[in-house]
Coordinates of C-alpha atoms in Angstrom, one line a residue:
M6 CA 10.9 93.2 49.7
T7 CA 13.4 95.4 47.9
S8 CA 12.5 99.0 47.6
R9 CA 14.0 102.3 46.4
A10 CA 13.8 105.6 48.2
V11 CA 12.0 108.6 46.8
R12 CA 14.4 111.5 46.4
A13 CA 12.8 114.9 47.2
D14 CA 14.1 116.5 44.0
K15 CA 12.5 113.7 41.8
N16 CA 9.1 113.6 43.4
A17 CA 7.5 116.2 41.1
D18 CA 7.1 113.6 38.4
D19 CA 4.6 111.8 40.7
L20 CA 2.3 114.9 41.1
D21 CA -0.6 115.2 38.8
V22 CA -0.8 118.2 36.4
E23 CA -3.0 120.2 38.7
E24 CA -0.5 119.7 41.6
A25 CA 2.5 120.6 39.4
L26 CA 0.7 123.8 38.3
A27 CA -0.2 124.7 41.8
L28 CA 3.5 124.6 42.9
V29 CA 4.4 127.8 41.1
R30 CA 2.2 130.4 39.3
K31 CA 3.4 133.7 38.0
H32 CA 1.5 137.0 37.5
P33 CA 1.6 138.4 34.0
G34 CA 4.3 140.8 35.3
G35 CA 6.5 137.9 36.3
T36 CA 6.1 137.9 40.0
T37 CA 5.3 134.6 41.7
E38 CA 2.2 134.2 43.8
T39 CA 0.8 131.5 46.0
P40 CA -2.2 130.3 44.1
R41 CA -5.7 129.9 45.6
H42 CA -6.2 126.2 46.0
P43 CA -8.5 124.9 43.3
H44 CA -10.3 122.7 45.8
H45 CA -10.5 125.2 48.6
D46 CA -14.0 123.9 49.6
A47 CA -12.8 120.4 50.1
T48 CA -12.6 118.8 53.5
A49 CA -9.3 118.6 55.4
W50 CA -8.0 115.0 55.5
T51 CA -8.2 114.5 59.3
D52 CA -11.7 116.1 59.3
A53 CA -12.9 113.8 56.5
R54 CA -11.8 110.7 58.4
A55 CA -13.6 112.0 61.5
I56 CA -16.8 112.7 59.6
A57 CA -16.7 109.2 58.1
E58 CA -16.2 107.7 61.6
R59 CA -19.2 109.6 63.0
A60 CA -21.5 109.1 60.0
P61 CA -23.2 106.0 61.2
R62 CA -24.1 107.7 64.5
H63 CA -26.4 110.1 62.6
G64 CA -30.0 110.3 64.0
T65 CA -31.2 109.6 67.5
G66 CA -29.0 110.8 70.4
G67 CA -26.9 108.2 72.0
R68 CA -26.9 106.0 68.9
T69 CA -23.9 103.7 68.8
G70 CA -23.5 103.7 65.0
Y71 CA -22.8 100.0 64.8
L72 CA -25.0 97.4 63.1
T73 CA -27.7 95.5 65.0
P74 CA -26.0 92.6 66.9
V75 CA -26.9 89.1 65.9
A76 CA -26.2 85.6 67.2
V77 CA -23.3 84.1 65.2
P78 CA -22.1 80.5 65.3
L79 CA -18.6 80.2 66.7
A80 CA -17.3 79.0 63.4
S81 CA -18.4 82.3 61.7
A82 CA -17.5 84.8 64.5
L83 CA -13.8 85.3 63.9
G84 CA -13.0 89.0 63.5
L85 CA -16.3 90.2 64.7
T86 CA -16.8 92.4 67.9
L87 CA -18.6 91.2 71.0
A88 CA -21.9 93.0 71.4
A89 CA -22.7 91.3 74.8
P90 CA -20.4 90.4 77.7
L91 CA -19.0 86.9 77.5
T92 CA -20.3 85.4 80.8
A93 CA -19.3 81.9 81.9
L94 CA -22.2 79.5 81.5
T95 CA -20.5 76.9 83.8
D96 CA -17.6 76.6 86.3
L97 CA -14.2 76.1 84.5
P98 CA -13.2 73.5 85.0
S99 CA -16.7 72.1 85.7
F100 CA -15.3 69.3 87.9
D101 CA -12.0 68.6 89.6
T102 CA -9.6 67.3 86.8
S103 CA -6.1 66.0 86.6
A104 CA -3.5 68.4 85.4
M105 CA -1.1 65.6 84.4
D106 CA -0.8 62.0 83.3
G107 CA 0.0 59.9 86.4
W108 CA -1.8 58.4 89.3
A109 CA -4.6 59.7 91.5
V110 CA -3.6 58.8 95.1
S111 CA -5.3 58.8 98.4
G112 CA -3.4 59.3 101.7
P113 CA 0.3 58.7 102.2
G114 CA 2.2 56.1 100.1
P115 CA 3.2 53.6 99.1
W116 CA -0.2 52.8 97.4
S117 CA -1.8 49.7 95.9
V118 CA -2.9 50.4 92.3
R119 CA -6.3 49.6 90.9
E120 CA -6.4 47.7 87.7
E121 CA -8.8 49.9 85.8
G122 CA -7.5 53.5 85.0
V123 CA -9.4 56.8 84.7
L124 CA -9.6 58.3 81.3
A125 CA -10.8 61.8 80.2
G126 CA -14.4 61.9 79.1
H127 CA -15.5 59.0 81.3
A128 CA -18.1 59.0 84.1
A129 CA -17.2 59.4 87.8
H130 CA -15.2 56.5 89.3
P131 CA -15.7 55.0 92.8
P132 CA -13.9 56.9 95.7
L133 CA -10.4 56.0 96.6
T134 CA -9.5 54.6 100.0
D135 CA -6.4 55.5 102.0
G136 CA -3.4 53.8 100.5
E137 CA -5.0 53.3 97.1
A138 CA -4.0 54.8 93.7
V139 CA -5.4 54.6 90.2
R140 CA -3.9 55.5 86.8
I141 CA -5.3 58.8 85.5
A142 CA -5.0 60.8 82.3
T143 CA -4.7 64.5 81.9
G144 CA -8.1 66.1 81.9
A145 CA -9.8 63.1 83.5
R146 CA -12.3 63.6 86.3
I147 CA -10.7 63.1 89.8
P148 CA -12.2 60.3 91.8
P149 CA -13.7 61.3 95.2
D150 CA -11.3 61.3 98.2
T151 CA -8.2 61.8 96.0
T152 CA -5.4 63.5 97.9
A153 CA -3.2 64.5 94.9
V154 CA -2.0 63.4 91.5
L155 CA 1.4 61.9 91.3
R156 CA 3.0 62.6 87.9
S157 CA 4.1 59.6 85.8
E158 CA 7.8 60.8 86.0
H159 CA 7.6 61.1 89.8
G160 CA 6.4 57.5 90.6
R161 CA 7.4 53.9 90.0
T162 CA 5.8 50.5 90.8
D163 CA 7.7 47.7 92.5
D164 CA 7.6 44.0 91.6
K165 CA 4.6 43.7 93.9
G166 CA 2.7 46.4 92.0
R167 CA 3.0 48.9 94.8
L168 CA 3.4 52.6 93.8
H169 CA 6.2 54.7 95.3
V170 CA 7.3 58.3 95.0
T171 CA 10.6 58.7 93.3
A172 CA 10.9 62.5 92.8
A173 CA 14.1 63.7 94.4
T174 CA 12.3 66.8 95.7
R175 CA 9.8 64.8 97.8
P176 CA 10.4 63.0 101.0
P177 CA 9.7 59.3 100.7
H178 CA 6.1 58.2 100.4
T179 CA 4.6 61.7 100.5
V180 CA 2.7 64.1 98.2
T181 CA 1.4 67.6 98.7
H182 CA -2.4 67.8 99.2
G183 CA -4.0 69.0 95.9
Q184 CA -0.9 68.8 93.8
D185 CA -1.5 68.6 90.0
I186 CA -5.3 68.8 90.5
R187 CA -7.2 71.5 88.8
P188 CA -10.1 72.2 91.2
R189 CA -13.6 73.0 89.9
G190 CA -14.0 76.7 89.2
Q191 CA -10.2 77.4 89.3
E192 CA -10.5 79.6 86.1
C193 CA -14.0 81.0 86.7
R194 CA -17.3 80.4 88.3
S195 CA -20.6 80.2 86.4
G196 CA -21.8 83.8 85.9
D197 CA -18.3 85.4 86.0
Q198 CA -17.8 88.0 83.2
L199 CA -14.9 86.7 81.1
L200 CA -14.8 89.5 78.5
P201 CA -16.6 92.8 78.1
V202 CA -18.5 94.2 75.2
G203 CA -16.3 95.6 72.4
V204 CA -13.6 92.9 72.5
P205 CA -12.6 91.6 69.0
V206 CA -13.3 87.9 68.5
T207 CA -9.9 86.2 68.1
P208 CA -9.1 82.5 68.0
P209 CA -8.4 82.4 71.8
V210 CA -11.8 84.2 72.4
L211 CA -13.5 81.4 70.3
G212 CA -11.7 78.8 72.4
M213 CA -12.7 80.4 75.7
A214 CA -16.3 80.8 74.5
A215 CA -16.5 77.1 73.6
A216 CA -15.0 76.1 76.9
A217 CA -17.5 78.3 78.8
G218 CA -20.4 76.5 77.1
Y219 CA -21.2 78.8 74.1
D220 CA -22.4 77.6 70.7
T221 CA -23.0 81.2 69.4
L222 CA -21.8 84.6 70.2
T223 CA -23.8 87.9 70.3
A224 CA -21.7 90.0 68.0
V225 CA -21.8 92.9 65.6
P226 CA -22.1 91.5 62.0
R227 CA -19.8 92.5 59.2
P228 CA -21.1 95.5 57.2
R229 CA -22.4 94.3 53.8
V230 CA -20.7 96.2 50.9
D231 CA -21.6 96.3 47.3
V232 CA -18.7 97.4 44.9
F233 CA -19.6 99.0 41.6
V234 CA -16.7 99.4 39.2
L235 CA -17.5 102.1 36.7
G236 CA -15.9 102.5 33.3
D237 CA -16.6 101.3 29.8
E238 CA -12.8 101.3 29.2
L239 CA -12.1 98.4 31.6
L240 CA -11.1 94.9 30.7
G241 CA -11.7 91.9 32.9
E242 CA -8.9 89.8 31.4
G243 CA -6.0 89.8 28.9
L244 CA -3.7 92.6 27.8
P245 CA -4.7 96.2 27.4
H246 CA -5.5 97.1 23.7
D247 CA -7.3 99.6 21.6
G248 CA -7.7 102.2 24.3
L249 CA -9.0 99.6 26.8
I250 CA -7.2 99.0 30.1
R251 CA -7.3 96.2 32.7
D252 CA -9.5 96.7 35.7
A253 CA -7.2 96.8 38.7
L254 CA -9.8 97.8 41.3
G255 CA -12.1 94.9 40.8
P256 CA -9.4 92.5 42.1
L257 CA -8.0 94.9 44.6
L258 CA -11.0 96.3 46.5
P259 CA -13.0 93.2 47.6
P260 CA -10.2 91.5 49.6
W261 CA -9.1 94.9 51.0
L262 CA -12.7 95.6 52.2
R263 CA -12.8 92.1 53.8
A264 CA -9.6 93.0 55.6
L265 CA -11.4 96.1 56.9
G266 CA -14.1 93.9 58.4
A267 CA -16.7 94.0 55.5
E268 CA -18.7 91.3 53.9
V269 CA -18.5 92.0 50.2
T270 CA -22.0 91.0 48.8
A271 CA -21.5 92.1 45.2
V272 CA -18.8 93.2 42.8
R273 CA -20.4 94.6 39.6
R274 CA -19.2 96.4 36.5
V275 CA -21.5 99.3 35.7
G276 CA -21.6 101.1 32.4
D277 CA -20.8 104.7 31.9
T278 CA -24.4 106.0 31.9
E279 CA -26.2 107.9 34.7
Q280 CA -29.2 105.5 34.4
A281 CA -27.0 102.4 34.8
L282 CA -25.5 103.9 38.0
Y283 CA -28.9 105.1 39.3
E284 CA -30.3 101.6 38.9
A285 CA -27.4 99.9 40.5
I286 CA -27.4 102.2 43.6
T287 CA -31.2 102.2 44.1
A288 CA -31.3 98.4 43.8
S289 CA -28.6 97.9 46.5
D290 CA -29.6 97.0 50.0
A291 CA -26.1 96.9 51.3
D292 CA -24.9 98.9 54.3
V293 CA -22.3 100.5 52.2
V294 CA -22.0 101.1 48.4
V295 CA -18.5 101.7 47.1
T296 CA -18.1 103.1 43.6
T297 CA -14.9 103.6 41.6
G298 CA -14.4 106.5 39.3
G299 CA -17.0 109.1 38.1
T300 CA -16.5 111.4 41.1
A301 CA -15.1 114.4 39.3
A302 CA -16.9 116.6 36.7
G303 CA -16.0 115.0 33.4
P304 CA -18.4 114.0 30.6
V305 CA -18.9 110.5 32.1
D306 CA -18.7 111.4 35.7
H307 CA -22.2 110.5 36.9
V308 CA -21.8 110.0 40.6
H309 CA -22.7 113.6 41.7
P310 CA -25.8 113.8 39.3
T311 CA -27.0 110.4 40.5
L312 CA -26.6 111.3 44.2
R313 CA -28.6 114.5 43.5
R314 CA -31.3 112.5 41.7
I315 CA -31.8 110.1 44.6
G316 CA -31.8 113.0 47.2
A317 CA -28.6 111.8 48.9
E318 CA -26.9 113.8 51.6
L319 CA -23.3 114.7 50.7
L320 CA -21.2 114.4 53.9
V321 CA -17.8 114.8 52.3
D322 CA -17.4 116.3 48.8
G323 CA -13.7 116.3 48.0
V324 CA -10.8 115.9 50.4
K325 CA -7.6 117.9 50.7
V326 CA -5.4 114.8 50.1
R327 CA -3.2 113.6 47.2
P328 CA -3.8 111.3 45.5
G329 CA -7.6 111.0 45.7
H330 CA -8.9 114.5 46.3
P331 CA -12.2 113.9 44.3
M332 CA -13.4 111.2 46.8
L333 CA -16.7 111.6 48.4
L334 CA -19.0 110.2 51.1
A335 CA -22.8 110.4 51.0
R336 CA -25.8 109.1 53.0
T337 CA -28.0 107.5 50.4
K338 CA -30.6 106.1 52.8
E339 CA -31.2 106.2 56.6
N340 CA -29.0 103.1 57.0
Q341 CA -26.9 103.2 53.9
H342 CA -23.8 105.2 52.9
L343 CA -21.9 105.5 49.6
V344 CA -18.2 106.0 49.4
G345 CA -17.2 107.3 46.0
L346 CA -13.6 106.4 45.2
P347 CA -11.6 108.0 42.3
G348 CA -10.9 105.8 39.4
N349 CA -7.1 105.9 39.5
P350 CA -5.8 102.9 41.5
L351 CA -3.6 104.6 44.2
A352 CA -6.2 107.4 44.4
A353 CA -8.8 104.8 45.1
V354 CA -6.6 103.3 47.8
S355 CA -6.3 106.7 49.4
G356 CA -10.1 107.1 49.4
L357 CA -10.5 103.6 50.9
L358 CA -8.3 104.4 53.9
T359 CA -9.6 108.0 54.3
L360 CA -13.4 107.3 54.1
A361 CA -14.2 103.6 53.9
E362 CA -12.0 102.4 56.7
P363 CA -13.4 104.7 59.5
L364 CA -16.9 104.2 58.3
L365 CA -16.7 100.4 58.3
R366 CA -14.9 100.4 61.6
T367 CA -17.8 102.2 63.3
L368 CA -20.4 100.0 61.6
A369 CA -18.5 96.9 62.8
A370 CA -17.7 98.3 66.3
R371 CA -14.1 97.7 65.7
P372 CA -11.5 99.6 67.8
A373 CA -9.5 102.3 66.1
P374 CA -5.9 101.5 65.5
E375 CA -3.4 103.1 67.8
P376 CA -1.8 106.0 65.9
Y377 CA 2.0 105.9 65.5
A378 CA 4.8 107.6 63.7
L379 CA 8.3 106.9 62.5
P380 CA 11.0 109.2 61.1
L381 CA 11.3 109.2 57.3
R382 CA 14.6 108.0 55.9
D383 CA 14.3 110.4 53.0
G384 CA 12.5 113.7 52.5
V385 CA 9.1 113.8 50.7
Q386 CA 8.0 116.7 48.6
G387 CA 4.6 117.9 49.8
H388 CA 1.6 119.5 48.1
P389 CA 1.3 123.2 49.0
H390 CA -2.2 122.8 50.5
D391 CA -3.1 119.1 50.8
T392 CA -2.0 116.1 52.8
R393 CA -0.1 113.5 50.8
L394 CA -0.3 109.7 51.3
V395 CA 2.9 108.1 50.2
P396 CA 3.7 104.4 50.2
V397 CA 6.6 103.5 52.5
A398 CA 8.6 100.4 53.4
L399 CA 9.5 99.9 57.1
R400 CA 13.2 99.5 57.6
G401 CA 14.0 99.1 61.3
D402 CA 13.0 102.3 63.1
R403 CA 12.6 104.3 59.8
A404 CA 10.1 104.6 57.0
L405 CA 11.5 104.5 53.5
P406 CA 9.5 106.4 50.9
L407 CA 8.9 104.4 47.7
L408 CA 9.0 105.4 44.1
Y409 CA 6.0 104.9 41.8
N410 CA 3.5 106.7 44.0
G411 CA 1.5 108.6 41.3
P412 CA -2.3 108.5 41.4
A413 CA -2.5 105.8 38.7
M414 CA 0.3 103.6 40.0
L415 CA 0.2 100.5 42.2
R416 CA 3.9 99.5 41.9
G417 CA 4.9 101.5 45.0
I418 CA 2.1 100.3 47.3
A419 CA 2.5 96.7 46.1
A420 CA 5.9 96.8 47.8
A421 CA 4.8 98.9 50.8
D422 CA 4.1 98.2 54.5
A423 CA 2.3 101.4 55.2
L424 CA 1.3 104.8 53.9
A425 CA 3.0 107.9 55.3
V426 CA 0.8 110.9 56.0
V427 CA 2.8 113.8 54.7
P428 CA 1.6 117.2 55.8
P429 CA 1.2 120.1 53.4
G430 CA 4.6 121.5 52.5
G431 CA 6.3 118.1 52.7
A432 CA 8.5 116.3 55.2
R433 CA 12.3 116.5 55.6
P434 CA 14.6 113.5 56.2
G435 CA 14.3 112.2 59.8
Q436 CA 11.0 114.0 60.4
E437 CA 8.5 111.8 62.3
T438 CA 5.5 111.1 60.2
E439 CA 2.2 109.4 61.0
L440 CA 1.8 106.0 59.4
L441 CA -1.2 104.1 58.2
D442 CA -0.5 100.3 58.4
L443 CA -1.6 98.1 55.6
P444 CA -3.6 95.2 57.0
W445 CA -1.4 92.4 55.6
A446 CA 1.8 94.0 56.8
S447 CA 0.7 94.0 60.4
G448 CA -1.5 91.0 60.6
G449 CA -0.3 88.6 57.9
I450 CA -2.1 87.5 54.8
G451 CA -3.9 84.7 56.5
V452 CA -5.1 86.8 59.4
C453 CA -6.5 89.9 57.7
F454 CA -8.5 88.3 54.9
T455 CA -10.7 86.1 57.0

């Protein structure tokens, strides 16, 4: 990806009008004052994320916050979190097996070779007698009274069909007792704990579970999410025209939510009326409802009135972050939350990472990502009071701030690897700044959208 750095002296164009006015305000007499922040009652960015992470634990003391575990077929369990220890249901291996293609031999050589070989998946063969060998495949069951397995490359047969050791590292006619045999229970015994609760289900975990005898896993299910895209001005296809614009969030949000561990159960366009929004929210039985737009106080901003109408509990009402400060989090039912994202695309992404990510992480019992920071290659102008989330590209051991990072823009984040968390007042070149990884940058497209 090619990218261009943001110059600190050109960053003001990316601030919204309210931010630009907040930078400098003059008294009538001409003196400059630091203004009172217009959203002084909003929640600090770090506090908002903590509230979202704790929200599902509301209620009885000691509640975990994650969804009720279910039995999930192995084929559907990738990306979930184990809700019960993975305990071996059998010894692994469950019988002595050959670790190599070669011959099972008994006693010292040379050996006479049986005609019929031993293949994997076949029943037990008769015991070997001293001086006897039999061809054996990797993974096949070891015949009783076998001393060792002689690898194919370490043996040869003479013109009389007798098997001899040829490996230069072995004295003539000898093998080490037990060599290249995987004894029963070498990896684990039945009842051994293989993995504890809380481990993410990865492809190797699925393989281990299958080897240990499992058909299903007890895991925390994916939180079900309904997405309601608000706005009569949105087009589903074609070019913008006559005051109508393309819906960018309908295509953007569902795969991103899946990357955060959610099962997206519905994506609906909802008209700009309070009744339409009320009906959509009250009809939803999802664990989380995500709305886009309508979180401010304009003539068609119906999220707050609708939440009051249904008696929802507002947990976060505005966050001190740019872009995306009008975002909100509410508890609409005992086991349902609503994340209200702003309508501007990058502002919605900010809300997604600020509120939806920690909420979904707790519901799915997923571990929190390890925080990390890198120095910025260029300075970033900050907001006087609020945190800024700025798209960056990772270049070696530095983070390169990108242009086109205004609230309505996606061009910057489309080229980004992460978002830099810029504190109030900004960050200078070389200053270490916390980064929020974008799922596809760290895990790859095929990994994060499973």
